[in-house]
mmCIF file with all atom_site columns, C-alpha atoms in Angstrom:
data_model
loop_
_atom_site.group_PDB
_atom_site.id
_atom_site.type_symbol
_atom_site.label_atom_id
_atom_site.label_alt_id
_atom_site.label_comp_id
_atom_site.label_asym_id
_atom_site.label_entity_id
_atom_site.label_seq_id
_atom_site.pdbx_PDB_ins_code
_atom_site.Cartn_x
_atom_site.Cartn_y
_atom_site.Cartn_z
_atom_site.occupancy
_atom_site.B_iso_or_equiv
_atom_site.pdbx_formal_charge
_atom_site.auth_seq_id
_atom_site.auth_comp_id
_atom_site.auth_asym_id
_atom_site.auth_atom_id
_atom_site.pdbx_PDB_model_num
ATOM 1   C CA . MET A 1 1   ? -0.017 0.019  -0.406 1.00 64.00 ? 827 MET A CA 1
ATOM 2   C CA . ARG A 1 2   ? 1.546  3.454  -1.092 1.00 71.00 ? 828 ARG A CA 1
ATOM 3   C CA . LYS A 1 3   ? 1.582  6.183  1.788  1.00 77.00 ? 829 LYS A CA 1
ATOM 4   C CA . GLU A 1 4   ? -0.489 8.937  0.374  1.00 82.00 ? 830 GLU A CA 1
ATOM 5   C CA . ARG A 1 5   ? 1.590  12.441 0.161  1.00 82.00 ? 831 ARG A CA 1
ATOM 6   C CA . LYS A 1 6   ? -0.080 15.836 2.008  1.00 84.00 ? 832 LYS A CA 1
ATOM 7   C CA . ILE A 1 7   ? 1.371  19.336 1.787  1.00 82.00 ? 833 ILE A CA 1
ATOM 8   C CA . ILE A 1 8   ? -0.463 21.999 2.920  1.00 83.00 ? 834 ILE A CA 1
ATOM 9   C CA . ASN A 1 9   ? 1.474  25.203 2.247  1.00 82.00 ? 835 ASN A CA 1
ATOM 10  C CA . THR A 1 10  ? 2.098  27.995 4.533  1.00 81.00 ? 836 THR A CA 1
ATOM 11  C CA . ASN A 1 11  ? 3.134  31.586 4.337  1.00 85.00 ? 837 ASN A CA 1
ATOM 12  C CA . ILE A 1 12  ? 5.687  32.715 6.949  1.00 86.00 ? 838 ILE A CA 1
ATOM 13  C CA . ARG A 1 13  ? 5.803  36.135 6.792  1.00 91.00 ? 839 ARG A CA 1
ATOM 14  C CA . LEU A 1 14  ? 8.588  37.865 9.054  1.00 92.00 ? 840 LEU A CA 1
ATOM 15  C CA . ASN A 1 15  ? 9.181  42.061 9.632  1.00 94.00 ? 841 ASN A CA 1
ATOM 16  C CA . LEU A 1 16  ? 12.525 43.224 9.433  1.00 93.00 ? 842 LEU A CA 1
ATOM 17  C CA . CYS A 1 17  ? 12.189 45.762 11.502 1.00 95.00 ? 843 CYS A CA 1
ATOM 18  C CA . ASP A 1 18  ? 11.461 43.759 14.711 1.00 95.00 ? 844 ASP A CA 1
ATOM 19  C CA . GLU A 1 19  ? 13.832 42.410 16.152 1.00 96.00 ? 845 GLU A CA 1
ATOM 20  C CA . GLN A 1 20  ? 13.066 38.432 17.200 1.00 94.00 ? 846 GLN A CA 1
ATOM 21  C CA . ASP A 1 21  ? 11.869 38.283 12.668 1.00 93.00 ? 847 ASP A CA 1
ATOM 22  C CA . ARG A 1 22  ? 15.318 40.471 12.119 1.00 95.00 ? 848 ARG A CA 1
ATOM 23  C CA . GLN A 1 23  ? 17.112 37.673 14.108 1.00 95.00 ? 849 GLN A CA 1
ATOM 24  C CA . ALA A 1 24  ? 14.534 34.496 13.139 1.00 92.00 ? 850 ALA A CA 1
ATOM 25  C CA . TRP A 1 25  ? 15.646 35.587 9.291  1.00 93.00 ? 851 TRP A CA 1
ATOM 26  C CA . GLU A 1 26  ? 18.986 36.213 10.136 1.00 94.00 ? 852 GLU A CA 1
ATOM 27  C CA . TYR A 1 27  ? 19.563 32.116 11.581 1.00 92.00 ? 853 TYR A CA 1
ATOM 28  C CA . LEU A 1 28  ? 17.554 31.450 7.756  1.00 92.00 ? 854 LEU A CA 1
ATOM 29  C CA . GLN A 1 29  ? 20.032 32.356 5.716  1.00 92.00 ? 855 GLN A CA 1
ATOM 30  C CA . THR A 1 30  ? 23.547 31.410 8.025  1.00 92.00 ? 856 THR A CA 1
ATOM 31  C CA . MET A 1 31  ? 21.929 28.184 8.392  1.00 91.00 ? 857 MET A CA 1
ATOM 32  C CA . ASP A 1 32  ? 23.675 25.134 6.964  1.00 91.00 ? 858 ASP A CA 1
ATOM 33  C CA . ARG A 1 33  ? 22.203 24.082 3.690  1.00 89.00 ? 859 ARG A CA 1
ATOM 34  C CA . GLU A 1 34  ? 23.827 20.284 4.011  1.00 90.00 ? 860 GLU A CA 1
ATOM 35  C CA . LYS A 1 35  ? 21.451 19.598 6.810  1.00 91.00 ? 861 LYS A CA 1
ATOM 36  C CA . TYR A 1 36  ? 18.956 21.688 6.108  1.00 89.00 ? 862 TYR A CA 1
ATOM 37  C CA . LYS A 1 37  ? 17.780 21.719 2.611  1.00 88.00 ? 863 LYS A CA 1
ATOM 38  C CA . SER A 1 38  ? 15.205 24.529 2.398  1.00 90.00 ? 864 SER A CA 1
ATOM 39  C CA . TYR A 1 39  ? 13.822 26.737 5.015  1.00 90.00 ? 865 TYR A CA 1
ATOM 40  C CA . THR A 1 40  ? 10.832 24.323 5.755  1.00 89.00 ? 866 THR A CA 1
ATOM 41  C CA . ARG A 1 41  ? 13.023 21.649 6.670  1.00 91.00 ? 867 ARG A CA 1
ATOM 42  C CA . ALA A 1 42  ? 15.026 24.105 9.002  1.00 92.00 ? 868 ALA A CA 1
ATOM 43  C CA . VAL A 1 43  ? 11.030 25.878 10.479 1.00 92.00 ? 869 VAL A CA 1
ATOM 44  C CA . VAL A 1 44  ? 9.642  22.085 10.978 1.00 92.00 ? 870 VAL A CA 1
ATOM 45  C CA . VAL A 1 45  ? 12.512 21.462 13.116 1.00 93.00 ? 871 VAL A CA 1
ATOM 46  C CA . ALA A 1 46  ? 12.606 24.724 14.801 1.00 93.00 ? 872 ALA A CA 1
ATOM 47  C CA . LEU A 1 47  ? 9.292  24.485 15.805 1.00 93.00 ? 873 LEU A CA 1
ATOM 48  C CA . ASN A 1 48  ? 9.221  20.794 16.880 1.00 94.00 ? 874 ASN A CA 1
ATOM 49  C CA . ASP A 1 49  ? 12.985 21.020 19.131 1.00 92.00 ? 875 ASP A CA 1
ATOM 50  C CA . TYR A 1 50  ? 11.271 24.159 20.415 1.00 92.00 ? 876 TYR A CA 1
ATOM 51  C CA . PHE A 1 51  ? 7.285  22.726 20.872 1.00 92.00 ? 877 PHE A CA 1
ATOM 52  C CA . SER A 1 52  ? 8.949  19.191 22.751 1.00 90.00 ? 878 SER A CA 1
ATOM 53  C CA . ARG A 1 53  ? 11.255 20.541 25.236 1.00 85.00 ? 879 ARG A CA 1
ATOM 54  C CA . GLU A 1 54  ? 8.128  23.818 25.935 1.00 87.00 ? 880 GLU A CA 1
ATOM 55  C CA . TYR A 1 55  ? 5.823  20.692 26.836 1.00 87.00 ? 881 TYR A CA 1
ATOM 56  C CA . ARG A 1 56  ? 8.898  18.663 28.381 1.00 84.00 ? 882 ARG A CA 1
ATOM 57  C CA . ASN A 1 57  ? 9.036  21.762 30.676 1.00 79.00 ? 883 ASN A CA 1
ATOM 58  C CA . GLU A 1 58  ? 4.960  22.397 31.523 1.00 80.00 ? 884 GLU A CA 1
ATOM 59  C CA . ALA A 1 59  ? 4.716  18.455 32.419 1.00 79.00 ? 885 ALA A CA 1
ATOM 60  C CA . ASP A 1 60  ? 8.458  18.379 34.448 1.00 80.00 ? 886 ASP A CA 1
ATOM 61  C CA . PRO A 1 61  ? 9.486  21.783 35.363 1.00 75.00 ? 887 PRO A CA 1
ATOM 62  C CA . TYR A 1 62  ? 12.517 20.815 37.320 1.00 78.00 ? 888 TYR A CA 1
ATOM 63  C CA . LEU A 1 63  ? 13.501 19.334 34.073 1.00 75.00 ? 889 LEU A CA 1
ATOM 64  C CA . GLU A 1 64  ? 16.272 21.834 33.191 1.00 77.00 ? 890 GLU A CA 1
ATOM 65  C CA . THR A 1 65  ? 17.689 22.695 35.985 1.00 84.00 ? 891 THR A CA 1
ATOM 66  C CA . ARG A 1 66  ? 18.143 18.913 36.354 1.00 81.00 ? 892 ARG A CA 1
ATOM 67  C CA . GLU A 1 67  ? 19.867 18.954 33.286 1.00 82.00 ? 893 GLU A CA 1
ATOM 68  C CA . LYS A 1 68  ? 21.730 21.863 33.868 1.00 83.00 ? 894 LYS A CA 1
ATOM 69  C CA . GLU A 1 69  ? 23.157 19.729 36.928 1.00 87.00 ? 895 GLU A CA 1
ATOM 70  C CA . ASP A 1 70  ? 23.975 16.825 35.058 1.00 87.00 ? 896 ASP A CA 1
ATOM 71  C CA . ALA A 1 71  ? 25.587 18.918 32.408 1.00 86.00 ? 897 ALA A CA 1
ATOM 72  C CA . PHE A 1 72  ? 27.862 20.353 34.911 1.00 88.00 ? 898 PHE A CA 1
ATOM 73  C CA . LEU A 1 73  ? 28.688 17.294 37.354 1.00 89.00 ? 899 LEU A CA 1
ATOM 74  C CA . GLU A 1 74  ? 29.411 15.841 33.831 1.00 90.00 ? 900 GLU A CA 1
ATOM 75  C CA . ARG A 1 75  ? 32.593 18.304 33.356 1.00 90.00 ? 901 ARG A CA 1
ATOM 76  C CA . VAL A 1 76  ? 33.519 17.615 36.922 1.00 91.00 ? 902 VAL A CA 1
ATOM 77  C CA . GLU A 1 77  ? 33.657 14.246 36.472 1.00 92.00 ? 903 GLU A CA 1
ATOM 78  C CA . THR A 1 78  ? 35.842 14.244 33.490 1.00 91.00 ? 904 THR A CA 1
ATOM 79  C CA . ALA A 1 79  ? 38.178 17.237 35.244 1.00 90.00 ? 905 ALA A CA 1
ATOM 80  C CA . ILE A 1 80  ? 38.200 14.172 38.150 1.00 89.00 ? 906 ILE A CA 1
ATOM 81  C CA . ARG A 1 81  ? 38.642 11.619 35.609 1.00 87.00 ? 907 ARG A CA 1
ATOM 82  C CA . ASP A 1 82  ? 41.549 13.619 33.346 1.00 87.00 ? 908 ASP A CA 1
ATOM 83  C CA . GLY A 1 83  ? 43.755 14.770 36.451 1.00 84.00 ? 909 GLY A CA 1
ATOM 84  C CA . VAL A 1 84  ? 43.493 11.971 38.040 1.00 82.00 ? 910 VAL A CA 1
ATOM 85  C CA . LYS A 1 85  ? 45.822 9.809  34.437 1.00 83.00 ? 911 LYS A CA 1
ATOM 86  C CA . GLU A 1 86  ? 47.840 12.775 35.233 1.00 82.00 ? 912 GLU A CA 1
ATOM 87  C CA . SER A 1 87  ? 48.452 11.629 38.398 1.00 80.00 ? 913 SER A CA 1
ATOM 88  C CA . VAL A 1 88  ? 47.823 8.107  38.524 1.00 80.00 ? 914 VAL A CA 1
ATOM 89  C CA . PRO A 1 89  ? 52.105 7.477  37.047 1.00 82.00 ? 915 PRO A CA 1
ATOM 90  C CA . MET A 1 90  ? 53.474 9.773  38.763 1.00 79.00 ? 916 MET A CA 1
ATOM 91  C CA . ALA A 1 91  ? 51.460 8.377  42.290 1.00 79.00 ? 917 ALA A CA 1
ATOM 92  C CA . MET A 1 92  ? 52.801 4.884  41.457 1.00 82.00 ? 918 MET A CA 1
ATOM 93  C CA . ALA A 1 93  ? 55.896 5.932  40.989 1.00 81.00 ? 919 ALA A CA 1
ATOM 94  C CA . LYS A 1 94  ? 56.464 7.261  44.323 1.00 82.00 ? 920 LYS A CA 1
ATOM 95  C CA . ASN A 1 95  ? 54.797 4.706  45.922 1.00 82.00 ? 921 ASN A CA 1
ATOM 96  C CA . LEU A 1 96  ? 57.000 1.682  43.998 1.00 83.00 ? 922 LEU A CA 1
ATOM 97  C CA . LEU A 1 97  ? 60.174 4.022  45.864 1.00 81.00 ? 923 LEU A CA 1
ATOM 98  C CA . GLU A 1 98  ? 58.713 3.884  48.377 1.00 82.00 ? 924 GLU A CA 1
ATOM 99  C CA . MET A 1 99  ? 58.720 0.589  48.160 1.00 83.00 ? 925 MET A CA 1
ATOM 100 C CA . LEU A 1 100 ? 62.524 0.483  47.074 1.00 81.00 ? 926 LEU A CA 1
ATOM 101 C CA . VAL A 1 101 ? 64.381 2.306  48.846 1.00 78.00 ? 927 VAL A CA 1
ATOM 102 C CA . PRO A 1 102 ? 64.748 0.524  52.344 1.00 78.00 ? 928 PRO A CA 1
ATOM 103 C CA . PHE A 1 103 ? 66.058 -2.250 49.711 1.00 76.00 ? 929 PHE A CA 1
ATOM 104 C CA . VAL A 1 104 ? 68.113 -0.159 47.666 1.00 74.00 ? 930 VAL A CA 1
ATOM 105 C CA . LYS A 1 105 ? 69.833 2.222  50.779 1.00 71.00 ? 931 LYS A CA 1
ATOM 106 C CA . GLU A 1 106 ? 70.592 -2.092 52.047 1.00 72.00 ? 932 GLU A CA 1
ATOM 107 C CA . SER A 1 107 ? 72.103 -2.397 48.256 1.00 73.00 ? 933 SER A CA 1
ATOM 108 C CA . VAL A 1 108 ? 74.683 0.413  48.148 1.00 69.00 ? 934 VAL A CA 1
ATOM 109 C CA . GLY A 1 109 ? 74.781 1.438  52.179 1.00 65.00 ? 935 GLY A CA 1
ATOM 110 C CA . GLU A 1 110 ? 72.654 4.367  53.792 1.00 59.00 ? 936 GLU A CA 1
ATOM 111 C CA . ILE A 1 111 ? 76.152 6.267  54.414 1.00 55.00 ? 937 ILE A CA 1
ATOM 112 C CA . ASN A 1 112 ? 76.681 6.798  50.630 1.00 55.00 ? 938 ASN A CA 1
ATOM 113 C CA . LEU A 1 113 ? 73.806 7.862  50.097 1.00 54.00 ? 939 LEU A CA 1
ATOM 114 C CA . PRO A 1 114 ? 72.342 11.776 49.625 1.00 56.00 ? 940 PRO A CA 1
ATOM 115 C CA . GLU A 1 115 ? 70.023 12.372 52.313 1.00 54.00 ? 941 GLU A CA 1
ATOM 116 C CA . ARG A 1 116 ? 66.142 13.266 49.150 1.00 51.00 ? 942 ARG A CA 1
ATOM 117 C CA . THR A 1 117 ? 68.739 11.225 46.663 1.00 50.00 ? 943 THR A CA 1
ATOM 118 C CA . LEU A 1 118 ? 65.679 8.645  47.483 1.00 48.00 ? 944 LEU A CA 1
ATOM 119 C CA . THR A 1 119 ? 62.897 10.816 48.218 1.00 49.00 ? 945 THR A CA 1
ATOM 120 C CA . MET A 1 120 ? 60.227 12.897 46.545 1.00 49.00 ? 946 MET A CA 1
ATOM 121 C CA . GLU A 1 121 ? 59.397 15.385 49.782 1.00 51.00 ? 947 GLU A CA 1
ATOM 122 C CA . LYS A 1 122 ? 59.067 18.491 49.641 1.00 51.00 ? 948 LYS A CA 1
ATOM 123 C CA . THR A 1 123 ? 61.171 20.346 52.595 1.00 52.00 ? 949 THR A CA 1
ATOM 124 C CA . ASP A 1 124 ? 60.258 24.078 53.509 1.00 53.00 ? 950 ASP A CA 1
ATOM 125 C CA . GLY A 1 125 ? 63.055 25.518 51.620 1.00 51.00 ? 951 GLY A CA 1
ATOM 126 C CA . GLU A 1 126 ? 62.942 24.014 48.469 1.00 49.00 ? 952 GLU A CA 1
ATOM 127 C CA . ILE A 1 127 ? 61.107 26.187 45.406 1.00 47.00 ? 953 ILE A CA 1
ATOM 128 C CA . ALA A 1 128 ? 58.148 25.526 43.970 1.00 44.00 ? 954 ALA A CA 1
ATOM 129 C CA . GLU A 1 129 ? 59.801 25.653 40.031 1.00 47.00 ? 955 GLU A CA 1
ATOM 130 C CA . ASP A 1 130 ? 62.587 22.785 40.812 1.00 47.00 ? 956 ASP A CA 1
ATOM 131 C CA . ASN A 1 131 ? 59.038 19.433 41.034 1.00 53.00 ? 957 ASN A CA 1
ATOM 132 C CA . PRO A 1 132 ? 55.620 21.661 38.464 1.00 56.00 ? 958 PRO A CA 1
ATOM 133 C CA . ASP A 1 133 ? 54.217 17.757 39.623 1.00 64.00 ? 959 ASP A CA 1
ATOM 134 C CA . TRP A 1 134 ? 53.869 19.037 43.527 1.00 65.00 ? 960 TRP A CA 1
ATOM 135 C CA . GLU A 1 135 ? 51.775 22.139 41.512 1.00 66.00 ? 961 GLU A CA 1
ATOM 136 C CA . LYS A 1 136 ? 49.728 18.357 39.648 1.00 68.00 ? 962 LYS A CA 1
ATOM 137 C CA . GLU A 1 137 ? 49.363 16.720 42.926 1.00 71.00 ? 963 GLU A CA 1
ATOM 138 C CA . ALA A 1 138 ? 47.536 19.629 44.701 1.00 71.00 ? 964 ALA A CA 1
ATOM 139 C CA . ASP A 1 139 ? 45.343 20.651 42.231 1.00 70.00 ? 965 ASP A CA 1
ATOM 140 C CA . MET A 1 140 ? 43.911 17.435 42.146 1.00 70.00 ? 966 MET A CA 1
ATOM 141 C CA . ASP A 1 141 ? 43.506 16.951 45.984 1.00 73.00 ? 967 ASP A CA 1
ATOM 142 C CA . ALA A 1 142 ? 41.518 19.923 45.836 1.00 72.00 ? 968 ALA A CA 1
ATOM 143 C CA . ALA A 1 143 ? 39.586 18.425 42.481 1.00 70.00 ? 969 ALA A CA 1
ATOM 144 C CA . LEU A 1 144 ? 38.912 14.977 44.593 1.00 71.00 ? 970 LEU A CA 1
ATOM 145 C CA . ASP A 1 145 ? 37.830 17.316 47.504 1.00 71.00 ? 971 ASP A CA 1
ATOM 146 C CA . PHE A 1 146 ? 35.816 18.936 45.779 1.00 68.00 ? 972 PHE A CA 1
ATOM 147 C CA . ALA A 1 147 ? 34.129 15.371 44.540 1.00 67.00 ? 973 ALA A CA 1
ATOM 148 C CA . ASP A 1 148 ? 34.193 13.824 47.480 1.00 68.00 ? 974 ASP A CA 1
ATOM 149 C CA . SER A 1 149 ? 31.179 17.033 49.187 1.00 67.00 ? 975 SER A CA 1
ATOM 150 C CA . PHE A 1 150 ? 29.099 15.553 46.532 1.00 61.00 ? 976 PHE A CA 1
#
């Protein structure tokens, strides 16, 4: 069975002296012609999007707020995930070094090693620029503290 096509022709008039009408006209002039083959297609997509959101917001007034909160939390999670990816190798190396220190000291003798040869701890007098990873570690601590607050 062949589906019958029913076309309704409707004109849209835009008053370019009205700010909203002029803005709509500018959108139509700059729309992506690959995505929207005609003004009609762009208007149909815009109307459907607008009214579906409008009706959803009427049914659930807090929908938009929850969507914004979810987007914010997604950005926080991404920032934390990226920070962890950067800091985990350094933390693993630090932990490995701390586990190996007693064995290295035992094998070469503590007398022959300078004080800071096998430690990554920051002394009070150390300049932060000497070890920029401390800044990243501090940023990561702050991000994790922030995440824990949820």
